Amino acid sequence: MGTDQALSPVNLLYARRGPEQPEPLIAVVSTEDEARAIEAEVVGGEPETRVVWETHEVGGQVGDTVHIVLLAAGGDSGPEATDPIAVSVFATRRKAESDLTMRRTGDDGAHYSVRSLPLGWRRSGWPFVGNR
């Protein structure tokens, strides 16, 4: 297998209301233009909210769904934790689960999970309520 694998950007967006506040994952998009449009929508509806995002370069062909390895903050666990932190993003569930297996060998291993989300996903409810 070659190591010259195409990389595809995936942007994970979070909403931040203030210090010490949860910073939930609110959207998964593939382009910076999409991220900026969501940022404008959220800030337009809630000016006190700051949208931040991180770009993950995903190896391989990204389809309609990406698979995110999350670390739950504050001791929560499972894919529906209220404030997860994305640690890696993969094009296939198999690769995400392999990464998860390696991470679960550490002391905080029980707090990792995999969540599969479609590109274009938006969190239901806040911060999008009333903004459409």
C-alpha positions as protocol buffer text, in pm:
chain_id: "A"
residue {
  index: 1
  type: MET
  ca { x: 0 y: 0 z: 0 }
}
residue {
  index: 2
  type: GLY
  ca { x: 124 y: 346 z: -85 }
}
residue {
  index: 3
  type: THR
  ca { x: 140 y: 634 z: 156 }
}
residue {
  index: 4
  type: ASP
  ca { x: 40 y: 896 z: -104 }
}
residue {
  index: 5
  type: GLN
  ca { x: -323 y: 897 z: -3 }
}
residue {
  index: 6
  type: ALA
  ca { x: -546 y: 1189 z: -104 }
}
residue {
  index: 7
  type: LEU
  ca { x: -655 y: 1405 z: 190 }
}
residue {
  index: 8
  type: SER
  ca { x: -1002 y: 1554 z: 216 }
}
residue {
  index: 9
  type: PRO
  ca { x: -1081 y: 1836 z: 459 }
}
residue {
  index: 10
  type: VAL
  ca { x: -1366 y: 1796 z: 705 }
}
residue {
  index: 11
  type: ASN
  ca { x: -1462 y: 2091 z: 925 }
}
residue {
  index: 12
  type: LEU
  ca { x: -1616 y: 2033 z: 1268 }
}
residue {
  index: 13
  type: LEU
  ca { x: -1795 y: 2340 z: 1406 }
}
residue {
  index: 14
  type: TYR
  ca { x: -1854 y: 2417 z: 1772 }
}
residue {
  index: 15
  type: ALA
  ca { x: -2055 y: 2691 z: 1941 }
}
residue {
  index: 16
  type: ARG
  ca { x: -1907 y: 2881 z: 2233 }
}
residue {
  index: 17
  type: ARG
  ca { x: -2121 y: 3105 z: 2453 }
}
residue {
  index: 18
  type: GLY
  ca { x: -1857 y: 3193 z: 2709 }
}
residue {
  index: 19
  type: PRO
  ca { x: -1582 y: 3071 z: 2937 }
}
residue {
  index: 20
  type: GLU
  ca { x: -1663 y: 2758 z: 3134 }
}
residue {
  index: 21
  type: GLN
  ca { x: -1967 y: 2693 z: 2912 }
}
residue {
  index: 22
  type: PRO
  ca { x: -2016 y: 2373 z: 2710 }
}
residue {
  index: 23
  type: GLU
  ca { x: -1890 y: 2395 z: 2355 }
}
residue {
  index: 24
  type: PRO
  ca { x: -2112 y: 2152 z: 2165 }
}
residue {
  index: 25
  type: LEU
  ca { x: -2045 y: 2016 z: 1820 }
}
residue {
  index: 26
  type: ILE
  ca { x: -2301 y: 2191 z: 1596 }
}
residue {
  index: 27
  type: ALA
  ca { x: -2212 y: 2101 z: 1237 }
}
residue {
  index: 28
  type: VAL
  ca { x: -1997 y: 1886 z: 1009 }
}
residue {
  index: 29
  type: VAL
  ca { x: -1911 y: 2032 z: 668 }
}
residue {
  index: 30
  type: SER
  ca { x: -1652 y: 1983 z: 399 }
}
residue {
  index: 31
  type: THR
  ca { x: -1568 y: 2340 z: 297 }
}
residue {
  index: 32
  type: GLU
  ca { x: -1461 y: 2657 z: 469 }
}
residue {
  index: 33
  type: ASP
  ca { x: -1734 y: 2846 z: 280 }
}
residue {
  index: 34
  type: GLU
  ca { x: -1998 y: 2621 z: 440 }
}
residue {
  index: 35
  type: ALA
  ca { x: -1839 y: 2676 z: 782 }
}
residue {
  index: 36
  type: ARG
  ca { x: -1842 y: 3053 z: 735 }
}
residue {
  index: 37
  type: ALA
  ca { x: -2207 y: 3048 z: 623 }
}
residue {
  index: 38
  type: ILE
  ca { x: -2307 y: 2854 z: 936 }
}
residue {
  index: 39
  type: GLU
  ca { x: -2100 y: 3089 z: 1151 }
}
residue {
  index: 40
  type: ALA
  ca { x: -2282 y: 3390 z: 1002 }
}
residue {
  index: 41
  type: GLU
  ca { x: -2620 y: 3224 z: 1057 }
}
residue {
  index: 42
  type: VAL
  ca { x: -2550 y: 3142 z: 1421 }
}
residue {
  index: 43
  type: VAL
  ca { x: -2395 y: 3479 z: 1506 }
}
residue {
  index: 44
  type: GLY
  ca { x: -2678 y: 3656 z: 1323 }
}
residue {
  index: 45
  type: GLY
  ca { x: -2931 y: 3485 z: 1550 }
}
residue {
  index: 46
  type: GLU
  ca { x: -2724 y: 3488 z: 1869 }
}
residue {
  index: 47
  type: PRO
  ca { x: -2455 y: 3760 z: 1855 }
}
residue {
  index: 48
  type: GLU
  ca { x: -2309 y: 3652 z: 2189 }
}
residue {
  index: 49
  type: THR
  ca { x: -2227 y: 3308 z: 2049 }
}
residue {
  index: 50
  type: ARG
  ca { x: -1889 y: 3245 z: 1889 }
}
residue {
  index: 51
  type: VAL
  ca { x: -1851 y: 2970 z: 1631 }
}
residue {
  index: 52
  type: VAL
  ca { x: -1514 y: 2798 z: 1617 }
}
residue {
  index: 53
  type: TRP
  ca { x: -1409 y: 2514 z: 1394 }
}
residue {
  index: 54
  type: GLU
  ca { x: -1129 y: 2274 z: 1338 }
}
residue {
  index: 55
  type: THR
  ca { x: -1028 y: 2118 z: 1010 }
}
residue {
  index: 56
  type: HIS
  ca { x: -933 y: 1751 z: 999 }
}
residue {
  index: 57
  type: GLU
  ca { x: -752 y: 1618 z: 693 }
}
residue {
  index: 58
  type: VAL
  ca { x: -912 y: 1281 z: 630 }
}
residue {
  index: 59
  type: GLY
  ca { x: -718 y: 1017 z: 438 }
}
residue {
  index: 60
  type: GLY
  ca { x: -897 y: 838 z: 157 }
}
residue {
  index: 61
  type: GLN
  ca { x: -1216 y: 908 z: -30 }
}
residue {
  index: 62
  type: VAL
  ca { x: -1474 y: 1075 z: 194 }
}
residue {
  index: 63
  type: GLY
  ca { x: -1829 y: 978 z: 106 }
}
residue {
  index: 64
  type: ASP
  ca { x: -2154 y: 1113 z: 244 }
}
residue {
  index: 65
  type: THR
  ca { x: -2067 y: 1015 z: 603 }
}
residue {
  index: 66
  type: VAL
  ca { x: -1762 y: 1069 z: 822 }
}
residue {
  index: 67
  type: HIS
  ca { x: -1674 y: 875 z: 1135 }
}
residue {
  index: 68
  type: ILE
  ca { x: -1554 y: 1081 z: 1429 }
}
residue {
  index: 69
  type: VAL
  ca { x: -1365 y: 950 z: 1730 }
}
residue {
  index: 70
  type: LEU
  ca { x: -1479 y: 1158 z: 2027 }
}
residue {
  index: 71
  type: LEU
  ca { x: -1349 y: 1205 z: 2378 }
}
residue {
  index: 72
  type: ALA
  ca { x: -1630 y: 1292 z: 2616 }
}
residue {
  index: 73
  type: ALA
  ca { x: -1556 y: 1584 z: 2843 }
}
residue {
  index: 74
  type: GLY
  ca { x: -1650 y: 1598 z: 3207 }
}
residue {
  index: 75
  type: GLY
  ca { x: -1674 y: 1222 z: 3257 }
}
residue {
  index: 76
  type: ASP
  ca { x: -1968 y: 1169 z: 3019 }
}
residue {
  index: 77
  type: SER
  ca { x: -1939 y: 874 z: 2788 }
}
residue {
  index: 78
  type: GLY
  ca { x: -2099 y: 744 z: 2473 }
}
residue {
  index: 79
  type: PRO
  ca { x: -2167 y: 899 z: 2134 }
}
residue {
  index: 80
  type: GLU
  ca { x: -2442 y: 1127 z: 2267 }
}
residue {
  index: 81
  type: ALA
  ca { x: -2228 y: 1292 z: 2536 }
}
residue {
  index: 82
  type: THR
  ca { x: -2319 y: 1658 z: 2574 }
}
residue {
  index: 83
  type: ASP
  ca { x: -1978 y: 1812 z: 2510 }
}
residue {
  index: 84
  type: PRO
  ca { x: -1754 y: 1573 z: 2314 }
}
residue {
  index: 85
  type: ILE
  ca { x: -1415 y: 1667 z: 2176 }
}
residue {
  index: 86
  type: ALA
  ca { x: -1328 y: 1528 z: 1835 }
}
residue {
  index: 87
  type: VAL
  ca { x: -985 y: 1370 z: 1834 }
}
residue {
  index: 88
  type: SER
  ca { x: -983 y: 1218 z: 1484 }
}
residue {
  index: 89
  type: VAL
  ca { x: -1200 y: 1185 z: 1174 }
}
residue {
  index: 90
  type: PHE
  ca { x: -1205 y: 896 z: 926 }
}
residue {
  index: 91
  type: ALA
  ca { x: -1363 y: 813 z: 592 }
}
residue {
  index: 92
  type: THR
  ca { x: -1455 y: 460 z: 704 }
}
residue {
  index: 93
  type: ARG
  ca { x: -1612 y: 326 z: 1020 }
}
residue {
  index: 94
  type: ARG
  ca { x: -1357 y: 42 z: 1024 }
}
residue {
  index: 95
  type: LYS
  ca { x: -1065 y: 286 z: 1052 }
}
residue {
  index: 96
  type: ALA
  ca { x: -1244 y: 489 z: 1319 }
}
residue {
  index: 97
  type: GLU
  ca { x: -1310 y: 176 z: 1525 }
}
residue {
  index: 98
  type: SER
  ca { x: -948 y: 69 z: 1487 }
}
residue {
  index: 99
  type: ASP
  ca { x: -837 y: 410 z: 1618 }
}
residue {
  index: 100
  type: LEU
  ca { x: -1092 y: 378 z: 1900 }
}
residue {
  index: 101
  type: THR
  ca { x: -950 y: 39 z: 2000 }
}
residue {
  index: 102
  type: MET
  ca { x: -600 y: 189 z: 2029 }
}
residue {
  index: 103
  type: ARG
  ca { x: -722 y: 486 z: 2233 }
}
residue {
  index: 104
  type: ARG
  ca { x: -921 y: 269 z: 2473 }
}
residue {
  index: 105
  type: THR
  ca { x: -601 y: 115 z: 2609 }
}
residue {
  index: 106
  type: GLY
  ca { x: -532 y: 433 z: 2811 }
}
residue {
  index: 107
  type: ASP
  ca { x: -665 y: 539 z: 3150 }
}
residue {
  index: 108
  type: ASP
  ca { x: -942 y: 749 z: 2993 }
}
residue {
  index: 109
  type: GLY
  ca { x: -1031 y: 480 z: 2738 }
}
residue {
  index: 110
  type: ALA
  ca { x: -1389 y: 439 z: 2854 }
}
residue {
  index: 111
  type: HIS
  ca { x: -1464 y: 799 z: 2754 }
}
residue {
  index: 112
  type: TYR
  ca { x: -1392 y: 749 z: 2382 }
}
residue {
  index: 113
  type: SER
  ca { x: -1662 y: 668 z: 2130 }
}
residue {
  index: 114
  type: VAL
  ca { x: -1726 y: 675 z: 1756 }
}
residue {
  index: 115
  type: ARG
  ca { x: -2007 y: 875 z: 1602 }
}
residue {
  index: 116
  type: SER
  ca { x: -2096 y: 857 z: 1232 }
}
residue {
  index: 117
  type: LEU
  ca { x: -2240 y: 1179 z: 1091 }
}
residue {
  index: 118
  type: PRO
  ca { x: -2331 y: 1283 z: 737 }
}
residue {
  index: 119
  type: LEU
  ca { x: -2145 y: 1572 z: 578 }
}
residue {
  index: 120
  type: GLY
  ca { x: -2378 y: 1869 z: 612 }
}
residue {
  index: 121
  type: TRP
  ca { x: -2505 y: 1751 z: 953 }
}
residue {
  index: 122
  type: ARG
  ca { x: -2632 y: 2021 z: 1188 }
}
residue {
  index: 123
  type: ARG
  ca { x: -2716 y: 1982 z: 1553 }
}
residue {
  index: 124
  type: SER
  ca { x: -3092 y: 1994 z: 1605 }
}
residue {
  index: 125
  type: GLY
  ca { x: -3212 y: 2271 z: 1834 }
}
residue {
  index: 126
  type: TRP
  ca { x: -2971 y: 2529 z: 1973 }
}
residue {
  index: 127
  type: PRO
  ca { x: -2810 y: 2725 z: 1813 }
}
residue {
  index: 128
  type: PHE
  ca { x: -3025 y: 2687 z: 1501 }
}
residue {
  index: 129
  type: VAL
  ca { x: -3371 y: 2735 z: 1657 }
}
residue {
  index: 130
  type: GLY
  ca { x: -3533 y: 3042 z: 1506 }
}
residue {
  index: 131
  type: ASN
  ca { x: -3234 y: 3116 z: 1284 }
}
residue {
  index: 132
  type: ARG
  ca { x: -3374 y: 2976 z: 960 }
}
